[in-house]
Coordinates of C-alpha atoms and ligand atoms in Angstrom, one line a residue:
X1 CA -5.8 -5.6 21.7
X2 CA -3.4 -3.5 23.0
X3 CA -0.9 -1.3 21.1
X4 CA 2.2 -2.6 19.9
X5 CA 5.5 -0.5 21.8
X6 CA 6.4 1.4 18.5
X7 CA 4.6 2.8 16.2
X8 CA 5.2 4.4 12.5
X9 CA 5.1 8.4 12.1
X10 CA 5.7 10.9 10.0
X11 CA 8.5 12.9 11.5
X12 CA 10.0 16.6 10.7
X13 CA 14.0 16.6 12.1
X14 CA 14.3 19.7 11.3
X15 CA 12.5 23.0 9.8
X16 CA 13.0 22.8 6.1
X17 CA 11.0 21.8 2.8
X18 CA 8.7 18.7 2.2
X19 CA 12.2 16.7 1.8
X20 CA 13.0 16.7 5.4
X21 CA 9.9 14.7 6.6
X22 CA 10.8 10.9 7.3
X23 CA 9.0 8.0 8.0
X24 CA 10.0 6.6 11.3
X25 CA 9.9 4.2 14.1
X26 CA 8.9 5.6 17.6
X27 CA 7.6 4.6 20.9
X28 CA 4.2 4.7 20.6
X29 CA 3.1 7.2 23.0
X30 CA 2.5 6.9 26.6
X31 CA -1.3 7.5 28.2
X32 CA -0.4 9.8 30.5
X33 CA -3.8 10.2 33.4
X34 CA -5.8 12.4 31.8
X35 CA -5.5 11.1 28.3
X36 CA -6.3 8.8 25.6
X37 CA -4.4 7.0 23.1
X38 CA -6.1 6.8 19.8
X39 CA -5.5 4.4 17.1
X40 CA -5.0 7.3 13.8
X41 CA -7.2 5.9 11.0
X42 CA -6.7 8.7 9.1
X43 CA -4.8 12.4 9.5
X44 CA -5.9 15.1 7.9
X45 CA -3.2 17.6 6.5
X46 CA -3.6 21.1 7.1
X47 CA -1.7 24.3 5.7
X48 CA -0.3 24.8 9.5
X49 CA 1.7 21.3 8.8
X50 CA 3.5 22.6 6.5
X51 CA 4.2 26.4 8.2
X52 CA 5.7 24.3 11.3
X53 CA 7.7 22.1 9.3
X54 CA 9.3 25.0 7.3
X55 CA 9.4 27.3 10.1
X56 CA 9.1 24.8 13.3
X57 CA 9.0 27.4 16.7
X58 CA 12.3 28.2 18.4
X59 CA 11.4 26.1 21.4
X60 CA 10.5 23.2 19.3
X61 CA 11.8 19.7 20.3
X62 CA 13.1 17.6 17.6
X63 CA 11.8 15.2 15.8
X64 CA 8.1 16.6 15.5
X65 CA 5.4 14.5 14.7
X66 CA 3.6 16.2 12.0
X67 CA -0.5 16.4 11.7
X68 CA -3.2 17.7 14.1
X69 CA -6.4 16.3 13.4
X70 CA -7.4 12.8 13.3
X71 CA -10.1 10.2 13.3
X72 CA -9.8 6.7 14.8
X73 CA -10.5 4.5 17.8
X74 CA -9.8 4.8 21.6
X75 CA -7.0 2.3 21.9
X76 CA -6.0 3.3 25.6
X77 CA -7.8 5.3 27.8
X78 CA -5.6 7.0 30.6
X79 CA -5.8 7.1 34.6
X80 CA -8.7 9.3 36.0
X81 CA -10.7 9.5 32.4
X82 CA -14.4 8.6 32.9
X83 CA -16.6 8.5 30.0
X84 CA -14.1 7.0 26.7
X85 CA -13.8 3.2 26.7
X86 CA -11.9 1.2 24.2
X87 CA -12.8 1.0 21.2
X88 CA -14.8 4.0 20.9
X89 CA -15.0 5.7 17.5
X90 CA -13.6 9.5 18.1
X91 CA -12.5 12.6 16.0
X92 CA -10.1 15.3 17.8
X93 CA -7.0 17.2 17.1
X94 CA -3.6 17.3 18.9
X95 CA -0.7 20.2 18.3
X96 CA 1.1 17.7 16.5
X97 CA 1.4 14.1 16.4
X98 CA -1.8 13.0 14.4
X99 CA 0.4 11.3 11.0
X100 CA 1.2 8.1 12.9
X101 CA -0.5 5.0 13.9
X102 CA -1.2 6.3 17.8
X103 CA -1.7 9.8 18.8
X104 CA -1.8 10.4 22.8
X105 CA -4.5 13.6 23.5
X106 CA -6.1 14.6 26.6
X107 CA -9.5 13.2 26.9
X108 CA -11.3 16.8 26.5
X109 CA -9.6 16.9 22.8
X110 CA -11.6 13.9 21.3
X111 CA -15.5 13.6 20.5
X112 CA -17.6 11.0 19.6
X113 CA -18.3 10.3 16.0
X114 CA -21.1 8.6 14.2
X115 CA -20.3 5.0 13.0
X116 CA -21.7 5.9 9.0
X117 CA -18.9 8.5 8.1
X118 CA -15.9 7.2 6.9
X119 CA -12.9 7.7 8.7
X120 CA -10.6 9.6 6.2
X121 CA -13.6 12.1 6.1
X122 CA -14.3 12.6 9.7
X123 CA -10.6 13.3 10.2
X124 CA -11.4 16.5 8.1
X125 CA -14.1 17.9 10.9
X126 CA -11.9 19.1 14.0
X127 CA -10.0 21.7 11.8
X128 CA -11.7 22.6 8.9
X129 CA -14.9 22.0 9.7
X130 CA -15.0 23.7 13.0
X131 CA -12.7 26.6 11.3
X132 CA -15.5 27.2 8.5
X133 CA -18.6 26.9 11.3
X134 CA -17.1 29.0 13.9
X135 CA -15.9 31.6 10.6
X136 CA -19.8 31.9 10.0
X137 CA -20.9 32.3 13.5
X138 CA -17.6 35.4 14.1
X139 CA -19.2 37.1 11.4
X140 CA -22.9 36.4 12.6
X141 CA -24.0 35.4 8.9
X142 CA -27.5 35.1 8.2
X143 CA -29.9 33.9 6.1
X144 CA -30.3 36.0 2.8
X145 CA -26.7 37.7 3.2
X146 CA -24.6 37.4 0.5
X147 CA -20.8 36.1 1.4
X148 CA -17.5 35.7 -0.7
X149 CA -15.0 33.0 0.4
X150 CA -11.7 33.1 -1.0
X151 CA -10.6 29.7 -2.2
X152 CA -13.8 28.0 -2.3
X153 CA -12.2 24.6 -3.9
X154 CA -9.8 24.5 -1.1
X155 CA -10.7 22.1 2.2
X156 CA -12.0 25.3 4.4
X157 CA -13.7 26.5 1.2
X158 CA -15.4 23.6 0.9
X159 CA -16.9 23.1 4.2
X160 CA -17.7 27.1 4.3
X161 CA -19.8 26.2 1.4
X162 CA -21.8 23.6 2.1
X163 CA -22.3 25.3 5.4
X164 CA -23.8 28.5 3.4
X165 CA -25.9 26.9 1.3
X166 CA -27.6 25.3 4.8
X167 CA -28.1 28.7 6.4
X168 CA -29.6 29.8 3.3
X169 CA -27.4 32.9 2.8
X170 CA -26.1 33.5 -0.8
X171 CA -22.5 32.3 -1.8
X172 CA -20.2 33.7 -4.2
X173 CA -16.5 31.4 -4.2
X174 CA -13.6 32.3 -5.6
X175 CA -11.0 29.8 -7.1
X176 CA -8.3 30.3 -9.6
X177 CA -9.0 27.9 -12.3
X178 CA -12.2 26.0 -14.3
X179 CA -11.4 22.8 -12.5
X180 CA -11.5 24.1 -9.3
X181 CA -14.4 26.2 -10.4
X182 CA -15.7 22.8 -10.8
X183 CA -15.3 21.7 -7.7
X184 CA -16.3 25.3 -5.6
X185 CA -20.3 24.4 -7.7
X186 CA -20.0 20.6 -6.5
X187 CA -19.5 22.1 -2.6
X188 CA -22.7 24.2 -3.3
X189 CA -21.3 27.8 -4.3
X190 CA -24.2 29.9 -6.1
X191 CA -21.4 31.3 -7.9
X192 CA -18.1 31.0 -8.4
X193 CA -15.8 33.8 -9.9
X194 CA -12.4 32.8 -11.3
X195 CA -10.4 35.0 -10.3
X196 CA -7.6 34.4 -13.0
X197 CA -9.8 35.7 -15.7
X198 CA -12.3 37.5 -14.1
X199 CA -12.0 40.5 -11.8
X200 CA -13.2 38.8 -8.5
X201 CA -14.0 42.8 -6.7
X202 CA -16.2 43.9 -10.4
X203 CA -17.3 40.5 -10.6
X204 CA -18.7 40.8 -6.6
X205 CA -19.9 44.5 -7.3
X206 CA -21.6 43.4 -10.8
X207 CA -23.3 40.0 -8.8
X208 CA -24.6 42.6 -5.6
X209 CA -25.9 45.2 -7.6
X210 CA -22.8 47.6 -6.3
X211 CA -23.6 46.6 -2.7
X212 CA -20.8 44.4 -2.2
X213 CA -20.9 41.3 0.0
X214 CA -21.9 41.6 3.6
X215 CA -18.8 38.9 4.8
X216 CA -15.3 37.9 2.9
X217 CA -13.8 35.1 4.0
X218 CA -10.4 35.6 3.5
X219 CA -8.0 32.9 4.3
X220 CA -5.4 33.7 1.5
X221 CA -4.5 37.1 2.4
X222 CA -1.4 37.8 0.6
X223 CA -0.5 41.0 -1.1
X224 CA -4.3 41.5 -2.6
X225 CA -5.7 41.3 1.4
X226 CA -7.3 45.0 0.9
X227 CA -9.0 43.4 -2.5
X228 CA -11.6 41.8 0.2
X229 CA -12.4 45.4 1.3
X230 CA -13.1 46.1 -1.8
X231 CA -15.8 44.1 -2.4
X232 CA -17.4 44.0 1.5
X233 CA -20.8 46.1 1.4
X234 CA -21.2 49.0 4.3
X235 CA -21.5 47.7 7.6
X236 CA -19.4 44.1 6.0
X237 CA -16.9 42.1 7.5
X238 CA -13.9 40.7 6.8
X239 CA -13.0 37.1 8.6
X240 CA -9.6 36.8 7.8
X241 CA -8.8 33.3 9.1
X242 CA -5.2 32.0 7.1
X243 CA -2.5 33.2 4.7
X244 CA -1.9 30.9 2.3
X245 CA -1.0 33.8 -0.2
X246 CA 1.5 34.9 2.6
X247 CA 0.9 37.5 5.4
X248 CA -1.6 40.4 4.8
X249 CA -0.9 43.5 2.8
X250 CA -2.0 46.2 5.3
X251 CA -0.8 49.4 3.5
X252 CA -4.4 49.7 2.1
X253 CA -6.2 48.3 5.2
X254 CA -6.3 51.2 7.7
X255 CA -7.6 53.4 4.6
X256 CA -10.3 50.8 3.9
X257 CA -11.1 50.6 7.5
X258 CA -11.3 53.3 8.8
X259 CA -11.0 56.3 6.4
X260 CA -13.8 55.2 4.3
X261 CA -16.7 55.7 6.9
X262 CA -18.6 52.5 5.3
X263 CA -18.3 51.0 9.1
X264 CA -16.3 47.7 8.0
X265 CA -14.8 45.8 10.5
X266 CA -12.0 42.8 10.6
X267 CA -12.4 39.8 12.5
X268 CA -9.5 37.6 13.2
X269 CA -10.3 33.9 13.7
X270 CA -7.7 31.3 14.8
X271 CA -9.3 28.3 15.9
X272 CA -6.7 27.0 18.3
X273 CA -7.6 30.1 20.9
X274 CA -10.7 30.7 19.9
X275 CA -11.9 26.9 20.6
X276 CA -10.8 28.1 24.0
X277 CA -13.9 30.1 24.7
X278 CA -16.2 28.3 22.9
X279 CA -15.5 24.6 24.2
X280 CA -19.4 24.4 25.2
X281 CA -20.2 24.3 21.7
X282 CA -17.7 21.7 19.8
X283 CA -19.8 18.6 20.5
X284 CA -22.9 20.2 18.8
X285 CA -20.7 21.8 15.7
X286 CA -19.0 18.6 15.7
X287 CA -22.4 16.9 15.8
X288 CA -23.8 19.3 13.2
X289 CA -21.1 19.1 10.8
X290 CA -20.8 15.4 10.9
X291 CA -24.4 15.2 9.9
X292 CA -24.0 17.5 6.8
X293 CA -21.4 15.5 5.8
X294 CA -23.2 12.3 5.9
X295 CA -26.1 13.3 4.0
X296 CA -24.0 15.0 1.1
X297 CA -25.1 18.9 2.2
X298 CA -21.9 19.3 2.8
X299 CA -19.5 17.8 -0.4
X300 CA -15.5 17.9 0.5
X301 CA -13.1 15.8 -1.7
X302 CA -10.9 13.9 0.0
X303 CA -7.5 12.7 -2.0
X304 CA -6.0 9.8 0.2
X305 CA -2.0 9.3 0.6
X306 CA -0.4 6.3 2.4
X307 CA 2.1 7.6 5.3
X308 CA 5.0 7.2 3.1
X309 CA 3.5 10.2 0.8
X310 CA 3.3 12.4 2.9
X311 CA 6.1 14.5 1.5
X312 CA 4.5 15.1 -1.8
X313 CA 0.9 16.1 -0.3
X314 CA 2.7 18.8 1.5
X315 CA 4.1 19.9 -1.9
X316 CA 0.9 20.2 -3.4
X317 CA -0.7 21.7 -0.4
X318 CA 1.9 24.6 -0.8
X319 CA 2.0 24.7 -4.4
X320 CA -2.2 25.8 -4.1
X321 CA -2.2 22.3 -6.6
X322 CA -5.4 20.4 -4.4
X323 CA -9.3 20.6 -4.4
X324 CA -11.2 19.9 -1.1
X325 CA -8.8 18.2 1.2
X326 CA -5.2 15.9 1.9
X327 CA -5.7 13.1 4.4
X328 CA -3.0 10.6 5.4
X329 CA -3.8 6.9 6.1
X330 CA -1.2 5.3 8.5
X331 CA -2.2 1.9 8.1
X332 CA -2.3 1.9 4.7
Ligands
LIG1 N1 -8.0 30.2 11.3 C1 -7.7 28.9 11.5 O1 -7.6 28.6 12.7 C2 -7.5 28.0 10.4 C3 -7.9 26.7 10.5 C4 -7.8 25.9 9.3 C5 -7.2 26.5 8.2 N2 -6.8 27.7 8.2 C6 -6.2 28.4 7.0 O2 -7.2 28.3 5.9 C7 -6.4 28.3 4.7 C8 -7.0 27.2 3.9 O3 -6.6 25.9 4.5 P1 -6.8 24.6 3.7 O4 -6.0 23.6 4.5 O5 -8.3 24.4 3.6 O6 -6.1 24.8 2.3 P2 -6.8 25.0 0.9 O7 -7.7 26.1 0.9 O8 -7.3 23.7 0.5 O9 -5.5 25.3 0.0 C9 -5.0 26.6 -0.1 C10 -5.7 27.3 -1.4 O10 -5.4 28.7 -1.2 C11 -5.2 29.2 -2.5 N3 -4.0 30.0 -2.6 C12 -3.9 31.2 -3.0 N4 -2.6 31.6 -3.0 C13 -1.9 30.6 -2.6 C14 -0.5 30.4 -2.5 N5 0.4 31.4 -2.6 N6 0.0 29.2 -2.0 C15 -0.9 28.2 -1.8 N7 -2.3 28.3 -2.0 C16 -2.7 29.5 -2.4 C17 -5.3 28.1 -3.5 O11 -6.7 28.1 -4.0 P3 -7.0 28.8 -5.4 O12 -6.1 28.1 -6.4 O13 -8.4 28.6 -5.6 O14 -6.6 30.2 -5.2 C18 -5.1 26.8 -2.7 O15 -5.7 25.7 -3.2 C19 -5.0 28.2 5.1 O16 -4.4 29.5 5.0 C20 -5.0 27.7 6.5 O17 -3.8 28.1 7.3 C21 -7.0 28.5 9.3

């Protein structure tokens, strides 16, 4: 069947708070060659959604189409694309433009995905599933090390989890409440410290027998970023890969770095250019990560919002209220 001209989507007008997005009626998207248009079964919502709608780029053109990754089916498949046909079952991510019924991507953006997983979960694979595998490959973790990952209830945390506890390394989560502590043990944490109560950097120290861990990853950052230091062993690394807690203290950084002749380092990961380099591997991660998820090694809540809620899962997304992760549903 092919799509209808307009389509509903969930539209920022203007950079602002989760009161400016709008549910609205818009041409569903042309298939320009190259591309496919994809029938969004389900959007996942990612921190990044809700920088660009509060702080949308200087260049950006009005209204944006909020949400970047997606599952669905191949609705249209674009002049000079060999290898998608209608119908096809896919998972891929887009700038923007994945919280509506049709997303257009170029063809090299979307990968196969098995039939078993459910749509609202695969939608959670392109960004934080391939955040949290690629996080673990940056920092070459192994087997046997012992790695601390800042909000381990969260969607990434979740995925870096279940991801740890199939490498066989040792995991240590950190979440800020019992609930969530809750959840951090359900995704497969060894332990989880919470922080609110418990000193995450003596907890870490007490756990590693004064080591420290070999990797942090850090995607809060915030004002505590050197804490991570702190509890990275010598010859550790730090992945910082998001600042949910804002941007990165790094009064205390340089000192931790490279004053304390422990031979740290920090590692930068930011999918969207490093994907870049590394597009060789997506279909197997993808493959990989799709598996664990269907045979429960790797466990990720998924709370489920029609279109017209969007607005208040971006509130709790920024008010750190969620476990595991936000999807949208545009059909629903
Ligand atoms: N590098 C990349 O390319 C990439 C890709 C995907 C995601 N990310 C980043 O990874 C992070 C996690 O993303 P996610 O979508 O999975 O979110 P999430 O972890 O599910 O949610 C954020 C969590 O961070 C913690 N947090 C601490 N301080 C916070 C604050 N001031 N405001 C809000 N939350 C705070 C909260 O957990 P606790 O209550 O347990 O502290 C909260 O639940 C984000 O920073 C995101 O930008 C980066």
């Amino acid at each position: 069947m092919s799509a209808p001209r307009t389509m509903r989507a969930a539209v920022v007008p203007r950079g602002g708070g989760p009161e400016v997005l709008k549910i609205a009626d818009l041409p569903t998207p042309r298939v320009d060659p190259g591309h496919v248009l994809v029938r969004v079964e389900a959007a996942a919502l990612n921190f990044r959604d809700t920088k660009l709608r509060r702080l949308p780029p200087p260049d950006a053109s009005f209204p944006i189409v909020s949400g970047s990754d997606f599952a669905g089916e191949v609705a249209a498949v674009g002049p000079g694309v060999g290898g998608w046909r209608v119908g096809d079952r896919v998972v891929g991510a887009a700038p923007n433009g994945a919280c509506a019924q049709y997303v257009a991507v170029h063809d090299r953006m979307v990968m196969p995905v098995a039939g078993e997983l459910v749509s609202t979960l695969a939608a959670t694979v392109p960004v934080s599933g391939l955040t949290a595998s690629f996080a673990l490959s940056s920092a070459r973790v192994h087997a046997g090390d012992t790695v601390v990952v800042h909000a381990a209830a969260g969607g990434l945390g979740c995925y870096v989890g279940g991801l740890l506890a199939a490498r066989g390394a040792r995991s240590i989560g950190l979440t800020s409440t019992a609930d969530k502590a809750s959840v951090a043990r359900a995704a497969g944490y060894d332990e989880v410290v919470v922080y609110r109560t418990t000193d995450p950097v003596t907890m870490v120290l007490e756990l590693t027998d004064g080591r420290g861990a070999s990797v942090v990853i850090d995607s809060v950052a915030g004002p505590q970023f050197a804490r991570s230091f702190a509890m990275l062993a010598n010859e550790g690394t730090v992945v910082l890969c998001g600042r949910s807690g804002g941007e990165p203290d790094l009064t205390m950084v340089t000192a931790e770095l490279i004053d304390a002749r422990r031979n740290r380092s920090l590692r930068e990961l930011y999918l969207l250019t490093h994907i870049v380099d590394h597009l060789d591997d997506v279909p197997g991660r993808i493959a990989e990560l799709a598996g664990l998820l269907a045979t429960g090694a790797i466990r990720v809540p998924v709370e489920c919002y029609p279109l017209d809620a969007i607005g208040e899962a971006h509130t709790a997304l920024e008010q750190g209220r969620t476990v595991g992760k936000l999807v949208v549903e545009p059909w629903r």
